[in-house]
XYZ file of N, CA, C and O in Angstrom:
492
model
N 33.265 18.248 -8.592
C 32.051 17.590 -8.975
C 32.285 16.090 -9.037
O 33.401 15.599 -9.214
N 31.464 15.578 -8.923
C 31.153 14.150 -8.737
C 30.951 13.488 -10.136
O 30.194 14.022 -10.947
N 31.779 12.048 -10.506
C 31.519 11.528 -11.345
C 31.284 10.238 -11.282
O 31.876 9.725 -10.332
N 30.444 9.250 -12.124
C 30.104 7.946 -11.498
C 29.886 7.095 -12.743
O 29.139 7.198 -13.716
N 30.859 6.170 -12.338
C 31.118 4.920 -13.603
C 30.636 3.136 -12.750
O 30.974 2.465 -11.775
N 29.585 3.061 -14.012
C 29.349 1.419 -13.309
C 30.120 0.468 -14.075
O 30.642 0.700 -15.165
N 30.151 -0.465 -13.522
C 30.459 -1.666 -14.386
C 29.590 -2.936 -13.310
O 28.797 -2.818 -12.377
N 30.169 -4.041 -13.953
C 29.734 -5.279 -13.824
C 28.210 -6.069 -14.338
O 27.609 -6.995 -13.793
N 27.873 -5.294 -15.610
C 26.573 -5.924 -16.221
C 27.296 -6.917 -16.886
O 28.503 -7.158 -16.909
N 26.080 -7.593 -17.566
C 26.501 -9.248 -18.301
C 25.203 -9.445 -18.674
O 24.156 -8.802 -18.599
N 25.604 -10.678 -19.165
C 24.694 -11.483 -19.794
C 23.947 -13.003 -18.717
O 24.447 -14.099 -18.972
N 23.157 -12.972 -17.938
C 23.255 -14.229 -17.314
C 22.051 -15.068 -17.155
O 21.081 -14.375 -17.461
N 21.647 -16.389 -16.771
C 20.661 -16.788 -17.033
C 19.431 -16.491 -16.240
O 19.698 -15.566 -15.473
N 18.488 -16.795 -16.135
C 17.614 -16.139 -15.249
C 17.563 -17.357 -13.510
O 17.571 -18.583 -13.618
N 17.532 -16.884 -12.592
C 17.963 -17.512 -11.247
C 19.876 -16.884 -10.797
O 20.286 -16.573 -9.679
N 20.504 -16.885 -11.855
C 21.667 -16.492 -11.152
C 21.812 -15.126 -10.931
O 20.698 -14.610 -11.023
N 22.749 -14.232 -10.659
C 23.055 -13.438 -9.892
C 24.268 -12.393 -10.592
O 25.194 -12.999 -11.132
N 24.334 -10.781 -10.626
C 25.249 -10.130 -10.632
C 25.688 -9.192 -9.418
O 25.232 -9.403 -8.294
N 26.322 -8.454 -9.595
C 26.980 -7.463 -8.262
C 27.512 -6.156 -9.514
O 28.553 -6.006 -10.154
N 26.484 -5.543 -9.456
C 27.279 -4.244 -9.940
C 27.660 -3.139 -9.367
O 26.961 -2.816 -8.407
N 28.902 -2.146 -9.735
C 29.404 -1.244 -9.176
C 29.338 -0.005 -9.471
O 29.482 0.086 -10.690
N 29.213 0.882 -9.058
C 29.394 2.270 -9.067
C 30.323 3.529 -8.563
O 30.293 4.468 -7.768
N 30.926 3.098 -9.269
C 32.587 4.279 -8.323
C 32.201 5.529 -8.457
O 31.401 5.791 -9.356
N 32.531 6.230 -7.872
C 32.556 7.702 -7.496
C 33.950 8.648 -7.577
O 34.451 8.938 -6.491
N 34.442 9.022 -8.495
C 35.417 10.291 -8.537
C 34.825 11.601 -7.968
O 33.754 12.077 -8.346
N 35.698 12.184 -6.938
C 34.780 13.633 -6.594
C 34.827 12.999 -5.316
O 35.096 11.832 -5.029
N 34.391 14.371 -4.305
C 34.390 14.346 -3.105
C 32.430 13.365 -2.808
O 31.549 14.209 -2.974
N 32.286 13.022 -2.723
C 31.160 12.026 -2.139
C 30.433 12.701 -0.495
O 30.872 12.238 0.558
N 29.642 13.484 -0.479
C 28.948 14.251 0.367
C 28.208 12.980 1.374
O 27.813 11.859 1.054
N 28.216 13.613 2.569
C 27.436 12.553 3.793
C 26.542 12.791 3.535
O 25.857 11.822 3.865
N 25.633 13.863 2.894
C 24.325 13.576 2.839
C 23.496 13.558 1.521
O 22.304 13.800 1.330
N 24.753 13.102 0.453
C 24.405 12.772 -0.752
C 23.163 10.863 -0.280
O 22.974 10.288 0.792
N 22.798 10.639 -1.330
C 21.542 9.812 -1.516
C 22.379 9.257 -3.157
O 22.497 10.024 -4.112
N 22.766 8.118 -3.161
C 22.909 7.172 -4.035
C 21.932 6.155 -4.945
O 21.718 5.094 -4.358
N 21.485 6.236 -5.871
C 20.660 5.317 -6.270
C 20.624 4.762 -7.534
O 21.198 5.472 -8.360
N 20.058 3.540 -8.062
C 20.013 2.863 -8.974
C 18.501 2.795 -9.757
O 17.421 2.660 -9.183
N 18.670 2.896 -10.891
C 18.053 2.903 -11.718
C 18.061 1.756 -12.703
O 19.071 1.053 -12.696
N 16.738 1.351 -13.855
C 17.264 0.575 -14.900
C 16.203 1.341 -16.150
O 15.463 2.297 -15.923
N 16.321 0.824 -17.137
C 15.788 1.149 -18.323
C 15.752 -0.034 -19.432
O 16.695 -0.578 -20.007
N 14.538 -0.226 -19.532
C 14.341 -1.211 -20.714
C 13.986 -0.541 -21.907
O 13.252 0.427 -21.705
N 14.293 -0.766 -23.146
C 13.468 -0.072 -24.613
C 12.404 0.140 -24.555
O 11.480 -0.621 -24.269
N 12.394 1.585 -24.912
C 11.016 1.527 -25.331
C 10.150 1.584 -23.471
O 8.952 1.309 -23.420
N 10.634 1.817 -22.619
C 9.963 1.809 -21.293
C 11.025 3.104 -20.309
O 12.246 3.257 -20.363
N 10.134 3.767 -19.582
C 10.888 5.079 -18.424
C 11.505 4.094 -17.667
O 11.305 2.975 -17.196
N 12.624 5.273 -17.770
C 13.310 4.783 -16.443
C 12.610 4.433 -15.116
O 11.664 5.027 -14.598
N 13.315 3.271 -14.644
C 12.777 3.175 -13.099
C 13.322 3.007 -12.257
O 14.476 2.581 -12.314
N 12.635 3.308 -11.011
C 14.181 3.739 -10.150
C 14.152 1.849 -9.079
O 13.097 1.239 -8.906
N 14.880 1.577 -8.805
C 15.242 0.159 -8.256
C 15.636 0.517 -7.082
O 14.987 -0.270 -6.393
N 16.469 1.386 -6.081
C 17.279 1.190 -5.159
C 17.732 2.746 -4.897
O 17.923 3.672 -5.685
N 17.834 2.650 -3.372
C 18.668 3.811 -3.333
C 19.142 3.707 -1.639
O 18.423 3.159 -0.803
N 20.625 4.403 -1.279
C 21.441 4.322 -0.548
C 21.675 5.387 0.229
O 22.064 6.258 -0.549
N 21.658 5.983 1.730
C 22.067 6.951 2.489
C 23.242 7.175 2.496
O 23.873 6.221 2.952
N 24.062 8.304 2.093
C 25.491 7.854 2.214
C 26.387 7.670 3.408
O 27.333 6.907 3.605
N 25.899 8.450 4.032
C 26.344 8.553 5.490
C 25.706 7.123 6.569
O 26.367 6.316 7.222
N 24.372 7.227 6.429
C 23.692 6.307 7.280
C 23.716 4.971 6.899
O 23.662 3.987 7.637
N 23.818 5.022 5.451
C 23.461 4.085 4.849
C 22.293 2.691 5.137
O 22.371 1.464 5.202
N 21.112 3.853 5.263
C 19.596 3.450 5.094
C 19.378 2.854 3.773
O 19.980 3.323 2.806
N 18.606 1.901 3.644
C 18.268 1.446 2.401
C 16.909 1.742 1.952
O 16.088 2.276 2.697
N 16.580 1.296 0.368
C 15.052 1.491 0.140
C 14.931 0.770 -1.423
O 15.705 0.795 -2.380
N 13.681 0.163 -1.234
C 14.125 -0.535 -2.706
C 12.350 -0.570 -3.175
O 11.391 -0.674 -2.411
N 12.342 -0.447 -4.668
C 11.344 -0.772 -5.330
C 11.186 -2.306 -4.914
O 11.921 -3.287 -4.801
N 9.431 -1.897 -4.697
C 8.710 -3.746 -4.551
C 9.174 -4.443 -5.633
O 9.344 -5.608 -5.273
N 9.482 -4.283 -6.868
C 9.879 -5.505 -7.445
C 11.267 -6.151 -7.543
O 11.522 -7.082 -8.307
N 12.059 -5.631 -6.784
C 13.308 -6.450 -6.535
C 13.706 -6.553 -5.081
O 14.705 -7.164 -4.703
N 12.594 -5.715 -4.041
C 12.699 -6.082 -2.565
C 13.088 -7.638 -2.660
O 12.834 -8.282 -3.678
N 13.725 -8.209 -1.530
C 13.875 -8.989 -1.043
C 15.260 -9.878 -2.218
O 16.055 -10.662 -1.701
N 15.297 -9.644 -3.382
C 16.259 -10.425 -4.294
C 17.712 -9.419 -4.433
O 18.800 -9.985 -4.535
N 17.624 -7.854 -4.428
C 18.665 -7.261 -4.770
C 18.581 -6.703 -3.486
O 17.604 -6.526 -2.758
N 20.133 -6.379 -3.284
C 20.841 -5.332 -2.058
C 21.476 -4.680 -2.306
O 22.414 -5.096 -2.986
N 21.449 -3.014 -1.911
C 22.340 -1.912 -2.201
C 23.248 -1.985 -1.168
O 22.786 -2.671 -0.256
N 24.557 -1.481 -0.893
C 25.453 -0.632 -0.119
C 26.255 -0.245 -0.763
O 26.315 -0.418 -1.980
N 27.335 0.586 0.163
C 28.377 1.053 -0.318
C 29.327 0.950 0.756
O 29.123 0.993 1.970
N 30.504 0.791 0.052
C 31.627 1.466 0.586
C 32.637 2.385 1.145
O 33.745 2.109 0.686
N 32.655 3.192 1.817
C 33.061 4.440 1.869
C 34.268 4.853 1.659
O 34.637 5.841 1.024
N 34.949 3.977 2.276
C 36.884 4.212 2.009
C 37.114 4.044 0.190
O 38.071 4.565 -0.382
N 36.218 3.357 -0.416
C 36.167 3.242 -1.558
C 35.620 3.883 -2.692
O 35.878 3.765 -3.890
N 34.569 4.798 -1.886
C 33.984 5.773 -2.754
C 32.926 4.862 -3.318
O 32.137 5.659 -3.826
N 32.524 3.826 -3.491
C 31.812 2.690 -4.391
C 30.328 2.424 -4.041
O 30.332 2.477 -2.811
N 29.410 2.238 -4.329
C 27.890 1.248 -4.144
C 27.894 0.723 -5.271
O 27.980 1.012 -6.464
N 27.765 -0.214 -4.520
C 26.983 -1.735 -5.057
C 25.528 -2.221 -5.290
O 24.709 -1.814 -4.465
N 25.093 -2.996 -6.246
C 23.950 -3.381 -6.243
C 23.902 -4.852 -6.385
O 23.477 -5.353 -7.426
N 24.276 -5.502 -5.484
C 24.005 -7.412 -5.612
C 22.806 -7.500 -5.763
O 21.939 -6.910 -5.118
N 22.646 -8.394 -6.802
C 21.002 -8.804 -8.026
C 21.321 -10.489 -7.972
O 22.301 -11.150 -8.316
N 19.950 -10.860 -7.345
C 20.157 -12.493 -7.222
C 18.796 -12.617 -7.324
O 17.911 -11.818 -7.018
N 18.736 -13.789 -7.822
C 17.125 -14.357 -8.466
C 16.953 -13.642 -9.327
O 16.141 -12.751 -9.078
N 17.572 -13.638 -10.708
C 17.231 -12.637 -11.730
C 16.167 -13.391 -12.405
O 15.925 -14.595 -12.479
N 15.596 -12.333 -12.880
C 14.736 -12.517 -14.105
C 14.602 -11.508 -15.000
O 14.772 -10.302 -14.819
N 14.129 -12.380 -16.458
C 13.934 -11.968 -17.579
C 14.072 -10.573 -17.827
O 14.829 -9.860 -18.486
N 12.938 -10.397 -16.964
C 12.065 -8.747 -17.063
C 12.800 -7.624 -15.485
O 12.381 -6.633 -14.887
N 14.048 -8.508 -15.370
C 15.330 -7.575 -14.666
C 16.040 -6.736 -15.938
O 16.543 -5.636 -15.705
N 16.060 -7.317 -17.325
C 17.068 -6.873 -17.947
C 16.763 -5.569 -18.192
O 15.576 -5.299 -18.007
N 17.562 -4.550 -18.602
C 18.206 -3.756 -18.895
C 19.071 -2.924 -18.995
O 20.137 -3.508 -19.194
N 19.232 -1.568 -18.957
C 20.282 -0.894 -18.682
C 20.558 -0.298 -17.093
O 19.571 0.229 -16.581
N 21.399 -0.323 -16.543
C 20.978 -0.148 -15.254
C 22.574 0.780 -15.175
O 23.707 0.509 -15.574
N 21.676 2.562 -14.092
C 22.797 3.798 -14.228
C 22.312 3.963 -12.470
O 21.269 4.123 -11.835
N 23.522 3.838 -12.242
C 23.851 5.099 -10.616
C 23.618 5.936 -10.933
O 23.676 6.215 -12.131
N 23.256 6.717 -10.065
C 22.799 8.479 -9.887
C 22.535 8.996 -8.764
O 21.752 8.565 -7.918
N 23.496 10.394 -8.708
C 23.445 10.936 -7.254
C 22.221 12.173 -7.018
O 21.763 12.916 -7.886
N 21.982 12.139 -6.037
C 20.984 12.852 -5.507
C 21.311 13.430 -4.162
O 21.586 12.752 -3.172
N 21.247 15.055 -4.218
C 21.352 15.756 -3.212
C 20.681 16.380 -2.662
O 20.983 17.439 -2.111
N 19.068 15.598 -2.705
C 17.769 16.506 -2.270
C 17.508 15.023 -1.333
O 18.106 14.056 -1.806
N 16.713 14.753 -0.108
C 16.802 13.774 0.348
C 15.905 12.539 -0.051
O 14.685 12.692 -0.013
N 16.360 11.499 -0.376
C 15.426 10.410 -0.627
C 15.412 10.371 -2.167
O 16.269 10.653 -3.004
N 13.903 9.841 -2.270
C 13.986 9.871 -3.884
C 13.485 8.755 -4.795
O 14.308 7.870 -5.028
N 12.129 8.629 -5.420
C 12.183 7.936 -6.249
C 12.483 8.161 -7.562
O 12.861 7.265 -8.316
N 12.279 9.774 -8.015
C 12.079 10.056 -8.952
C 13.746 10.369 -9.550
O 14.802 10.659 -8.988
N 13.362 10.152 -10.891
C 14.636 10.616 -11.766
C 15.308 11.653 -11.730
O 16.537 11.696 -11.681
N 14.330 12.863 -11.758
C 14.528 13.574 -11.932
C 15.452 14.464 -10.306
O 16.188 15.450 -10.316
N 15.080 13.760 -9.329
C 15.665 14.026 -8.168
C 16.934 14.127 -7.694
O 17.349 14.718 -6.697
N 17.843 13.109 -8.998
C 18.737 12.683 -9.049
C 19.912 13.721 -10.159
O 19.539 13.873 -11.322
N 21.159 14.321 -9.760
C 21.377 15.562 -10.842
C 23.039 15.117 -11.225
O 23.743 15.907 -11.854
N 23.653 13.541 -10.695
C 24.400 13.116 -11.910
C 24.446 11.632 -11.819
O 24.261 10.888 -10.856
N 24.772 11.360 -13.205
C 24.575 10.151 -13.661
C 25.324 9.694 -14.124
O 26.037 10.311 -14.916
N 25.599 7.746 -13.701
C 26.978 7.270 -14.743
C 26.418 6.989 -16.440
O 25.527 7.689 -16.922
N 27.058 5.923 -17.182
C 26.955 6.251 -18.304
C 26.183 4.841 -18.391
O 26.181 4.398 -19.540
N 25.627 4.158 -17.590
C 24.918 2.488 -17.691
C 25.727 1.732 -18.027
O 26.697 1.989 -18.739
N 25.294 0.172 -17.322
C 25.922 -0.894 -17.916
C 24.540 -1.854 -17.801
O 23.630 -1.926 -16.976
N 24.904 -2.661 -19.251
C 23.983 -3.464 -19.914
C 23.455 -4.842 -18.847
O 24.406 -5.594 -18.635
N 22.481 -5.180 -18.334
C 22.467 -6.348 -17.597
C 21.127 -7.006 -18.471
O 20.104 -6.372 -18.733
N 21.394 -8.414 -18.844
C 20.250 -9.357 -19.982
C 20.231 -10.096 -19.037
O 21.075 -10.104 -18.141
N 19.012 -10.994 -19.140
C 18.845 -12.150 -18.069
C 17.811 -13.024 -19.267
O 16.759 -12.607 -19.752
N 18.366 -14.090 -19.487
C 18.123 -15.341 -20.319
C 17.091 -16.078 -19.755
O 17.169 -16.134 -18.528
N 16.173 -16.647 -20.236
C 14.430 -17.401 -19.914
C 15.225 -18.741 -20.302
O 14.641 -19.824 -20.312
């Protein structure tokens, strides 16, 4: 089974930029579907991004089209989410999650999850 740890959240001001990661322990399926999520208090999860593993097709919620980019790595087991032009109302908790049904916006589509890392973005 597949397990998935992010890192690289922070604290940063709003205009600059993070790169967070998502490693993968476990065999990593070609036609697993990778994706990112965030969560603010008090608000559902929403889904931000998501990754083909094999093809590595992209797809991103309209509100961070064009500022954030998913890929991954393969020899590394890893996806990434580079976040540039942050803002405010970027912050929250933000979890990888794999999905083995194809595509996917929904949460629930998705059947494991890392444990989040915190991303704030300063006004």
């Amino acid at each position: 089974q597949v397990q998935l740890v992010e890192s690289g959240g922070g604290l940063v001001q709003a205009g600059g930029s993070l790169r967070l990661s998502c490693a993968a322990s476990g065999r990593t399926l070609g036609s697993d579907v990778m994706g990112w999520f965030r969560q603010a208090p008090g608000r559902e999860r929403e889904f931000v991004s998501n990754i083909r593993w094999s093809a590595g097709s992209t797809y991103y919620a309209d509100s961070v089209k064009g500022r954030f980019a998913i890929s991954r790595d393969i020899a590394k087991n890893t996806v990434y989410l580079q976040m540039n032009s942050l803002k405010p109302e970027d912050t929250g908790s933000y979890y990888c999650a794999r999905s083995r049904i194809r595509g996917g916006t929904s949460a629930q589509l998705y059947d494991t999850w890392g444990q989040g890392t915190q991303v704030t973005v300063s006004s």
